[in-house]
PDB file of C-alpha atoms in Angstrom:
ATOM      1  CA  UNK A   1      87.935 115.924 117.086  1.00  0.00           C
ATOM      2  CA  UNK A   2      89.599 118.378 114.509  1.00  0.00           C
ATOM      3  CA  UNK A   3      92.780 117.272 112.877  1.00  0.00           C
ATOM      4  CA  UNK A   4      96.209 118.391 112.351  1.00  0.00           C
ATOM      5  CA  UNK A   5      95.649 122.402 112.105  1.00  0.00           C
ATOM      6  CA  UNK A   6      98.341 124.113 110.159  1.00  0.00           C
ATOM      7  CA  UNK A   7      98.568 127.749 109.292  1.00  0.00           C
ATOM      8  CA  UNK A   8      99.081 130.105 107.449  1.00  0.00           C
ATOM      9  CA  UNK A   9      97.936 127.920 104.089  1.00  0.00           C
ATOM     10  CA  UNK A  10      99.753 129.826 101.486  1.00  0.00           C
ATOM     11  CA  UNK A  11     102.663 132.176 102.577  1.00  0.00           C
ATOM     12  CA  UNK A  12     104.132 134.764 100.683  1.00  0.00           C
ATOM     13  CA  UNK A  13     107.739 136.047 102.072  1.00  0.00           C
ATOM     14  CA  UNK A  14     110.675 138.083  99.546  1.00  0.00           C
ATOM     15  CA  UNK A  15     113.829 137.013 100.597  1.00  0.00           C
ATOM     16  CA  UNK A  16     115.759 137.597 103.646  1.00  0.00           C
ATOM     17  CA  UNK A  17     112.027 137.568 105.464  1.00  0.00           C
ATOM     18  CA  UNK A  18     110.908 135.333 107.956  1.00  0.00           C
ATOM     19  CA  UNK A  19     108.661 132.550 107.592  1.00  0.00           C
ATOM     20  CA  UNK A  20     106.943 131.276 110.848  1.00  0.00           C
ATOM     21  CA  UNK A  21     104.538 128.368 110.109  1.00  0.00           C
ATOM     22  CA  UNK A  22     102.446 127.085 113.014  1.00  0.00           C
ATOM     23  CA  UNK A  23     101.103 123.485 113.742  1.00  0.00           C
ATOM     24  CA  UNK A  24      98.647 122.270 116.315  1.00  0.00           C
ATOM     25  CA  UNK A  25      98.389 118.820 116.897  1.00  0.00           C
ATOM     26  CA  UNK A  26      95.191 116.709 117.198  1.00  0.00           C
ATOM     27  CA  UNK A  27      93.642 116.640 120.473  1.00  0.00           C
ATOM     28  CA  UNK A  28      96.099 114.389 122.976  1.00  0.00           C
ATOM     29  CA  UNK A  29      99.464 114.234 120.711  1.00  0.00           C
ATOM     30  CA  UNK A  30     102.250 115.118 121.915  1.00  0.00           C
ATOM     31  CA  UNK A  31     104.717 114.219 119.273  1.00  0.00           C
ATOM     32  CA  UNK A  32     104.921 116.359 116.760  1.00  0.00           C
ATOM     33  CA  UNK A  33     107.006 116.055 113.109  1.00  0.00           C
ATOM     34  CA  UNK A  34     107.929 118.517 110.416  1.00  0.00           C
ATOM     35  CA  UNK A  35     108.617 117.130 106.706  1.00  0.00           C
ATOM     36  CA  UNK A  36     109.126 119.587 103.159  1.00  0.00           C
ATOM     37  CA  UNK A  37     107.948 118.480 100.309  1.00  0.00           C
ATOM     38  CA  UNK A  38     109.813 120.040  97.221  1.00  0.00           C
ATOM     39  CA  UNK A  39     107.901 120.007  93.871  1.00  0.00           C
ATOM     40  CA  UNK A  40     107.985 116.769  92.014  1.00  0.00           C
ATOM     41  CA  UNK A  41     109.689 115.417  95.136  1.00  0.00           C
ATOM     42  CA  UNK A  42     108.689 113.254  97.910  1.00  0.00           C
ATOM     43  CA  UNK A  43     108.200 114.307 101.314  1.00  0.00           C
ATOM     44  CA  UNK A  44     111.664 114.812 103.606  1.00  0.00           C
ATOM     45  CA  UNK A  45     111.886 114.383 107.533  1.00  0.00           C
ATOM     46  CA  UNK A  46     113.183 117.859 108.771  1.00  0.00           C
ATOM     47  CA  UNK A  47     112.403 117.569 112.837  1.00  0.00           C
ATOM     48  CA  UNK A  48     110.799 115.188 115.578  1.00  0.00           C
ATOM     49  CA  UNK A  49     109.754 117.350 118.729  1.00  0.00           C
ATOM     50  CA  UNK A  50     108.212 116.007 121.772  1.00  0.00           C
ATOM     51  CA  UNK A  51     106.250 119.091 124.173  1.00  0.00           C
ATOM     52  CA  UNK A  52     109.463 121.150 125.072  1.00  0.00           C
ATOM     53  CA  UNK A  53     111.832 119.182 123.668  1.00  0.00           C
ATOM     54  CA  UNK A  54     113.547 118.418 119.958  1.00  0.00           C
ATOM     55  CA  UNK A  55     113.934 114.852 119.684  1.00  0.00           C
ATOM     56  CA  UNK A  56     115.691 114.671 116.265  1.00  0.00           C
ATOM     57  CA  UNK A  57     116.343 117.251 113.996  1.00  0.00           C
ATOM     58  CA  UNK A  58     119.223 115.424 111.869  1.00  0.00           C
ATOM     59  CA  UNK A  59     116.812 116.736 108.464  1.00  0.00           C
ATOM     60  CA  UNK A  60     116.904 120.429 109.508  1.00  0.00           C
ATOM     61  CA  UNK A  61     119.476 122.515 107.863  1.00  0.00           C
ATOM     62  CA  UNK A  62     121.865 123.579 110.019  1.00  0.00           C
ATOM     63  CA  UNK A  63     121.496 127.805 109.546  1.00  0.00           C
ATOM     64  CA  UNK A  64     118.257 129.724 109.010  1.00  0.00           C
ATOM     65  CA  UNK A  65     115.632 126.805 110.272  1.00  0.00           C
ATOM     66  CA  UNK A  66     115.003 126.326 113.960  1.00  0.00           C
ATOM     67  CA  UNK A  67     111.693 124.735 115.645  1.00  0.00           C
ATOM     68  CA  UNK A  68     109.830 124.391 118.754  1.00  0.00           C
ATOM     69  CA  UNK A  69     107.065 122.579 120.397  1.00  0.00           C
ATOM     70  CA  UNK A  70     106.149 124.926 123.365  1.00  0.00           C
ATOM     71  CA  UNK A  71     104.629 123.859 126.515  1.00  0.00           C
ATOM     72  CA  UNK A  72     101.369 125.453 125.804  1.00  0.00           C
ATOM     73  CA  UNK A  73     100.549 126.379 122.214  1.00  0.00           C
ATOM     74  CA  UNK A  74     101.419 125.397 118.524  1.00  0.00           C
ATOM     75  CA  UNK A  75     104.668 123.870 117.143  1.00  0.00           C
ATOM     76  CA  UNK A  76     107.133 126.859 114.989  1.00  0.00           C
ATOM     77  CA  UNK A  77     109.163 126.129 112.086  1.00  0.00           C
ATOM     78  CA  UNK A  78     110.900 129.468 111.714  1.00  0.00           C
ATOM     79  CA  UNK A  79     112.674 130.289 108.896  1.00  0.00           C
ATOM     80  CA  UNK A  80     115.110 133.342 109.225  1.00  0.00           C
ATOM     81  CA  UNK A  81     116.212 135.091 105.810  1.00  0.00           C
ATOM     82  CA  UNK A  82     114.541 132.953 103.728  1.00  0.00           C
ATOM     83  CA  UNK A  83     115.676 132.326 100.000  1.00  0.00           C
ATOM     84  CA  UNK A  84     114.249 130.988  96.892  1.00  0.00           C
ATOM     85  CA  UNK A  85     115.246 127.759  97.461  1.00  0.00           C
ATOM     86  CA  UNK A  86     112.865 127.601 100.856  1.00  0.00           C
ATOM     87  CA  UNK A  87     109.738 127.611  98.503  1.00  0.00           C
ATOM     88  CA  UNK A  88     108.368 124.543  98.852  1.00  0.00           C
ATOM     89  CA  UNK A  89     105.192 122.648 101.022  1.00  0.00           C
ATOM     90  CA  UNK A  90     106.008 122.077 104.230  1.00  0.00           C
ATOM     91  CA  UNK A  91     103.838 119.892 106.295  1.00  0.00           C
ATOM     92  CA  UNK A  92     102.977 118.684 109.823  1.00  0.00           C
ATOM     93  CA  UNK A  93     102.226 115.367 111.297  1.00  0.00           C
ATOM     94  CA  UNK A  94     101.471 114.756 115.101  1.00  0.00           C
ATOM     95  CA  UNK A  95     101.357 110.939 116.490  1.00  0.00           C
ATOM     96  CA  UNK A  96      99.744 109.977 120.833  1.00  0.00           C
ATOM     97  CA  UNK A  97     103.365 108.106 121.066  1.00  0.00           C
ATOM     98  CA  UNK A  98     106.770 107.734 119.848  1.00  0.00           C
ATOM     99  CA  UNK A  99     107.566 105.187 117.273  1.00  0.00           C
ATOM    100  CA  UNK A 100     103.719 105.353 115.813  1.00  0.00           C
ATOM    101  CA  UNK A 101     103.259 104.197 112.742  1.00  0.00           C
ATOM    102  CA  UNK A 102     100.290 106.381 112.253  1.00  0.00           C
ATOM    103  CA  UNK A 103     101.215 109.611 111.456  1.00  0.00           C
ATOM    104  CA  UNK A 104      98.404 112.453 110.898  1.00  0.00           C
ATOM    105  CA  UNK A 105      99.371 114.775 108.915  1.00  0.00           C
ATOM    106  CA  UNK A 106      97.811 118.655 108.412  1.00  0.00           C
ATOM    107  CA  UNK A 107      97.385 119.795 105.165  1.00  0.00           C
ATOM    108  CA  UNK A 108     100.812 121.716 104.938  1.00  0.00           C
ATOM    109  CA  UNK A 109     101.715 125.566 104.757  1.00  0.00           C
ATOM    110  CA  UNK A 110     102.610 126.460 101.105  1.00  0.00           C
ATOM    111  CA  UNK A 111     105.810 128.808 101.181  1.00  0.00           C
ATOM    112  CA  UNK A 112     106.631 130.775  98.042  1.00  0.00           C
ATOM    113  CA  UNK A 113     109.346 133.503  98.468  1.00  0.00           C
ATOM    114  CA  UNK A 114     109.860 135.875  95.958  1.00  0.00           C
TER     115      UNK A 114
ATOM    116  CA  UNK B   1     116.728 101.215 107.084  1.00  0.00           C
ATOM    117  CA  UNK B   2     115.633  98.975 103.917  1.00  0.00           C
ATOM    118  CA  UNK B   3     115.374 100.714 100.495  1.00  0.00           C
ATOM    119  CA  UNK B   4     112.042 100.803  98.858  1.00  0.00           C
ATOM    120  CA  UNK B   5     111.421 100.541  95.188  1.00  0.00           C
ATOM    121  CA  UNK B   6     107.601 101.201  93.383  1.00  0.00           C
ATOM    122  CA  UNK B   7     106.907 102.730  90.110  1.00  0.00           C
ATOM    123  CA  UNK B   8     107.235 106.253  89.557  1.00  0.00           C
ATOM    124  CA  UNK B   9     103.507 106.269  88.165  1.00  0.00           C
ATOM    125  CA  UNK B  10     100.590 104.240  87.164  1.00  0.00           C
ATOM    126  CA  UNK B  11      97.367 105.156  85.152  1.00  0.00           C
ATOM    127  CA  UNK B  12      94.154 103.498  85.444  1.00  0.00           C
ATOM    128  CA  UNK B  13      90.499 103.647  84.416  1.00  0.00           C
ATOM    129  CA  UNK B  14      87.641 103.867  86.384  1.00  0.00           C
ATOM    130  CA  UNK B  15      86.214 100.660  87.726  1.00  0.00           C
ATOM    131  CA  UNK B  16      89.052  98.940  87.357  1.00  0.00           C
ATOM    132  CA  UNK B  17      91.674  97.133  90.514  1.00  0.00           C
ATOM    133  CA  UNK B  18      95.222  98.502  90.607  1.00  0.00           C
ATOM    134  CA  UNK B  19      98.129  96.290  92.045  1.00  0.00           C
ATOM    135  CA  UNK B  20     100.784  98.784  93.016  1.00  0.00           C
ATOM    136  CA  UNK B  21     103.953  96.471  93.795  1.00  0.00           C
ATOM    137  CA  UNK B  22     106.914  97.657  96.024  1.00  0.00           C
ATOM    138  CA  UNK B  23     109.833  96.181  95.924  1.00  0.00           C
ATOM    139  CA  UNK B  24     111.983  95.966  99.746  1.00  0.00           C
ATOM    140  CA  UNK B  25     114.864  93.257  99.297  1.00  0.00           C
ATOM    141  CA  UNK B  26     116.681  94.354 102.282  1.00  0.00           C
ATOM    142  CA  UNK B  27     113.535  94.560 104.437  1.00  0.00           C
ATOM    143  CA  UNK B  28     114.447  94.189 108.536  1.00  0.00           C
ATOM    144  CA  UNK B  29     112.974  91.539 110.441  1.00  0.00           C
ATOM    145  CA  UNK B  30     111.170  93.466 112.544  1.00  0.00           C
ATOM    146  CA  UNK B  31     109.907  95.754 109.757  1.00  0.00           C
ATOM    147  CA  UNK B  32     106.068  96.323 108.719  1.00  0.00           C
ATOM    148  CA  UNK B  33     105.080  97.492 105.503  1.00  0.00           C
ATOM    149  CA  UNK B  34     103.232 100.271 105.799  1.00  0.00           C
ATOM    150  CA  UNK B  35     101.316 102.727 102.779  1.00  0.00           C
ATOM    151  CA  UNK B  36     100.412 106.335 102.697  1.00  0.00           C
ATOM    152  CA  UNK B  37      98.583 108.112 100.469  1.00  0.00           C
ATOM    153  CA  UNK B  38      98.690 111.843  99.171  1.00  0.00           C
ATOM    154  CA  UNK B  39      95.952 113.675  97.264  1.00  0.00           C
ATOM    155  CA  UNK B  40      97.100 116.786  95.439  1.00  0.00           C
ATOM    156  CA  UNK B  41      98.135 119.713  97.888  1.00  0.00           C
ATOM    157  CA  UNK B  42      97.020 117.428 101.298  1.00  0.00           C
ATOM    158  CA  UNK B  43      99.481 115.553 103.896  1.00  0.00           C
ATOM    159  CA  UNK B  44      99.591 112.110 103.490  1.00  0.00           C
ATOM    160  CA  UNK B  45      97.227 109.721 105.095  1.00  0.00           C
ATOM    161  CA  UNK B  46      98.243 106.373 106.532  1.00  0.00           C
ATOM    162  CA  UNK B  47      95.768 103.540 104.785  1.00  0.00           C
ATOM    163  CA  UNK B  48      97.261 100.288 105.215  1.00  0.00           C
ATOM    164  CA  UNK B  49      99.834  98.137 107.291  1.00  0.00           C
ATOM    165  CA  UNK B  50     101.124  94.670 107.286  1.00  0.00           C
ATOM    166  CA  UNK B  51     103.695  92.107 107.936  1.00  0.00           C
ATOM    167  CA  UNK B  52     102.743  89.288 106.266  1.00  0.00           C
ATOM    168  CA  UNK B  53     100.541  87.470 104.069  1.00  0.00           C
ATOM    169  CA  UNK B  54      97.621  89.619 103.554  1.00  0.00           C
ATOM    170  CA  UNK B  55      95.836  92.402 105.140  1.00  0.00           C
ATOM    171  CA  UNK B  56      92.584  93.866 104.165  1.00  0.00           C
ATOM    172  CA  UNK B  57      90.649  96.935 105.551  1.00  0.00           C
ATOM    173  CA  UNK B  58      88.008  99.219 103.979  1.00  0.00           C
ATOM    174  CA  UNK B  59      90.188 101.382 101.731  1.00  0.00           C
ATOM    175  CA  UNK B  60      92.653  98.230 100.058  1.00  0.00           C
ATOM    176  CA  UNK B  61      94.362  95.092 100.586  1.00  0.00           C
ATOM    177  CA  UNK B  62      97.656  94.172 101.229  1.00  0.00           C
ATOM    178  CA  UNK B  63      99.372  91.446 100.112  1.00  0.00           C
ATOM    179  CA  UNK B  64     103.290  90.420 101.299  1.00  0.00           C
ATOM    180  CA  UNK B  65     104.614  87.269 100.000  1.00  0.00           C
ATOM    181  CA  UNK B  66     106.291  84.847 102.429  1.00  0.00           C
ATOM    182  CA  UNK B  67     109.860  85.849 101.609  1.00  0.00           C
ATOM    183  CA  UNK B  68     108.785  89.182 102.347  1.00  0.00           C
ATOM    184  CA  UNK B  69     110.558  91.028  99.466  1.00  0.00           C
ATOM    185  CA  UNK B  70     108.138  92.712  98.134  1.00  0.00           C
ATOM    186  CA  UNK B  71     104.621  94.069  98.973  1.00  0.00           C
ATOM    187  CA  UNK B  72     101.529  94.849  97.124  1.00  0.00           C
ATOM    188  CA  UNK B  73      99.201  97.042  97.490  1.00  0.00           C
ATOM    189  CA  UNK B  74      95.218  96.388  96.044  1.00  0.00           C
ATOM    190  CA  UNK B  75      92.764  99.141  95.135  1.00  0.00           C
ATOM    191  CA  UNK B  76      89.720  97.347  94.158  1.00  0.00           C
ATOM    192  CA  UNK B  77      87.306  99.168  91.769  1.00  0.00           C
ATOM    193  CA  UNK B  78      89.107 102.689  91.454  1.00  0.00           C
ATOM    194  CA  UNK B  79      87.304 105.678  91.191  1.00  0.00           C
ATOM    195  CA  UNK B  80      88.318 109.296  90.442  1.00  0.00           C
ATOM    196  CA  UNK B  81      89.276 110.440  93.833  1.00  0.00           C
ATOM    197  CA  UNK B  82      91.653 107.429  93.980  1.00  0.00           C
ATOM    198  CA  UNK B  83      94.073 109.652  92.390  1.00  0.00           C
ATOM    199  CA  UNK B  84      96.778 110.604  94.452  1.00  0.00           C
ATOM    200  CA  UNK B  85     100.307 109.721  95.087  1.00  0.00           C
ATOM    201  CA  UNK B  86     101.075 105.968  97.530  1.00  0.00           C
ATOM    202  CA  UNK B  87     103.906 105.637  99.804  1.00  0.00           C
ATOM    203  CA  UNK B  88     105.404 102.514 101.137  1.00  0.00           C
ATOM    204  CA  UNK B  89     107.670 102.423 103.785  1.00  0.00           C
ATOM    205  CA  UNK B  90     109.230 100.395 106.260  1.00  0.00           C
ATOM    206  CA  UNK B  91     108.479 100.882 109.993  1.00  0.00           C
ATOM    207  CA  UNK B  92     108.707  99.243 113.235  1.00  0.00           C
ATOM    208  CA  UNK B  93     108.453 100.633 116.945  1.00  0.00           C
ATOM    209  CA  UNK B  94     112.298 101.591 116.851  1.00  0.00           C
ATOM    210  CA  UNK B  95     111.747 104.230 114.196  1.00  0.00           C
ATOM    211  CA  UNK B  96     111.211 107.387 115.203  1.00  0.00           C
ATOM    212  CA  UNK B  97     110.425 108.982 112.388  1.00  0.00           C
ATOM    213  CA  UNK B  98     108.649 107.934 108.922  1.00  0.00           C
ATOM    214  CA  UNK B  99     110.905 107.611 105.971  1.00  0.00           C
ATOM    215  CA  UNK B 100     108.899 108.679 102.690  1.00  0.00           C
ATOM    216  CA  UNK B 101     110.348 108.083  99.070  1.00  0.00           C
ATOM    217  CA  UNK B 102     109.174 109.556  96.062  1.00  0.00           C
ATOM    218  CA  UNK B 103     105.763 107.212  95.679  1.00  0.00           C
ATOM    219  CA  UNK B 104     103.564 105.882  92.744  1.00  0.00           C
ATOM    220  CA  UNK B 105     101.647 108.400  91.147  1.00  0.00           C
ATOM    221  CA  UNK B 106      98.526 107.200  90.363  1.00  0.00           C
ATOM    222  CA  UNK B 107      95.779 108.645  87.592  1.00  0.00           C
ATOM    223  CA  UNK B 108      92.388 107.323  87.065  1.00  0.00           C
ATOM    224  CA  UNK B 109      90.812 108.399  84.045  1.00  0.00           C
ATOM    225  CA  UNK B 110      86.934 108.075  83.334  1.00  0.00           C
TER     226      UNK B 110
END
């Protein structure tokens, strides 16, 4: 039963690129969460999504970051024109049920823009 | 949702127990304790939960007094891979998301 998949690992973008960092869950979760971790900082809650649906996103910026949770296929946390202050880890974590207190997490995308 | 305290970081030697204490005055009453941990460029992992009194499994012990103000978590006999950063935060069923401070680092040293 393989774990919380994330990809790309490391990610290289120069700013004003996009940054698309995919998540699959573990086998039979549906809820899926998105958290950054900024260095020498503890993680932050940016989204909740549910298949097809955002449940919370109240830690997403407003501009530039936008996620989904498609029917079929991984979760997206897209990041349009991305700036220096974007580099950071940013990590996934997929629970069977809302209000889990088990979350698994994957082992986060590393985003450096240049 | 309650504000958790712990020390910023800890350093230990092999072979010996750590007591990493968290401090949660305004704790709900409907609130576990719950403790991540997070090696060096991994997600966290979840590793213990409790409400009261004390809860042990095979990676630590937890230990939550009676007035339930504070929490403590037990690593007996630490060994180099023990180092990582530990989380504890608050839950219960009504939270819908998992609300991480800055943790305890912990070192062991040989």
């Amino acid at each position: 039963n393989a774990g919380v998949m994330q990809n790309p690992r490391h990610l290289v973008r120069r700013r004003g690129q996009e940054a698309r960092l995919r998540c699959s869950p573990m086998k039979g979760h549906s809820h899926v969460y998105w958290y950054r971790q900024l260095p020498e900082e503890g993680l932050k809650f940016m989204v909740y999504l549910q298949k097809e649906n955002i449940i919370d996103e109240s830690g997403m910026p407003k501009e530039r970051f936008s996620a989904e949770f498609p029917k079929e296929g991984p979760s997206i946390l897209r990041i349009q024109q991305v700036v220096r202050g974007d580099s950071a880890a940013y990590f996934c974590a997929s629970s069977p049920s809302k209000g889990n207190e088990k979350l698994f997490f994957g082992s986060g995308t590393q985003l450096s823009v240049l | 949702l309650a504000k958790t305290t712990q020390p910023i970081s800890m350093d230990s030697y092999e072979g010996q127990e750590v007591n990493i204490t968290c401090s949660h005055n305004n704790i709900a009453t409907n609130d576990y304790i719950t403790w991540y941990q997070q090696f060096p460029s991994q997600g966290p992992r979840f590793i213990i939960q409790g409400y009261k009194t004390k809860v042990t499994n095979e990676v630590a012990s937890l230990f939550i007094p009676a007035d339930r103000k504070s929490s403590t978590l037990s690593l007996p006999r630490v060994s180099l891979s023990d180092t990582a950063v530990y989380y504890c935060l608050p839950w219960n069923s009504g939270y819908s998301t998992l609300t991480f401070g800055k943790g305890t680092m912990l070192l062991v040293s040989p």
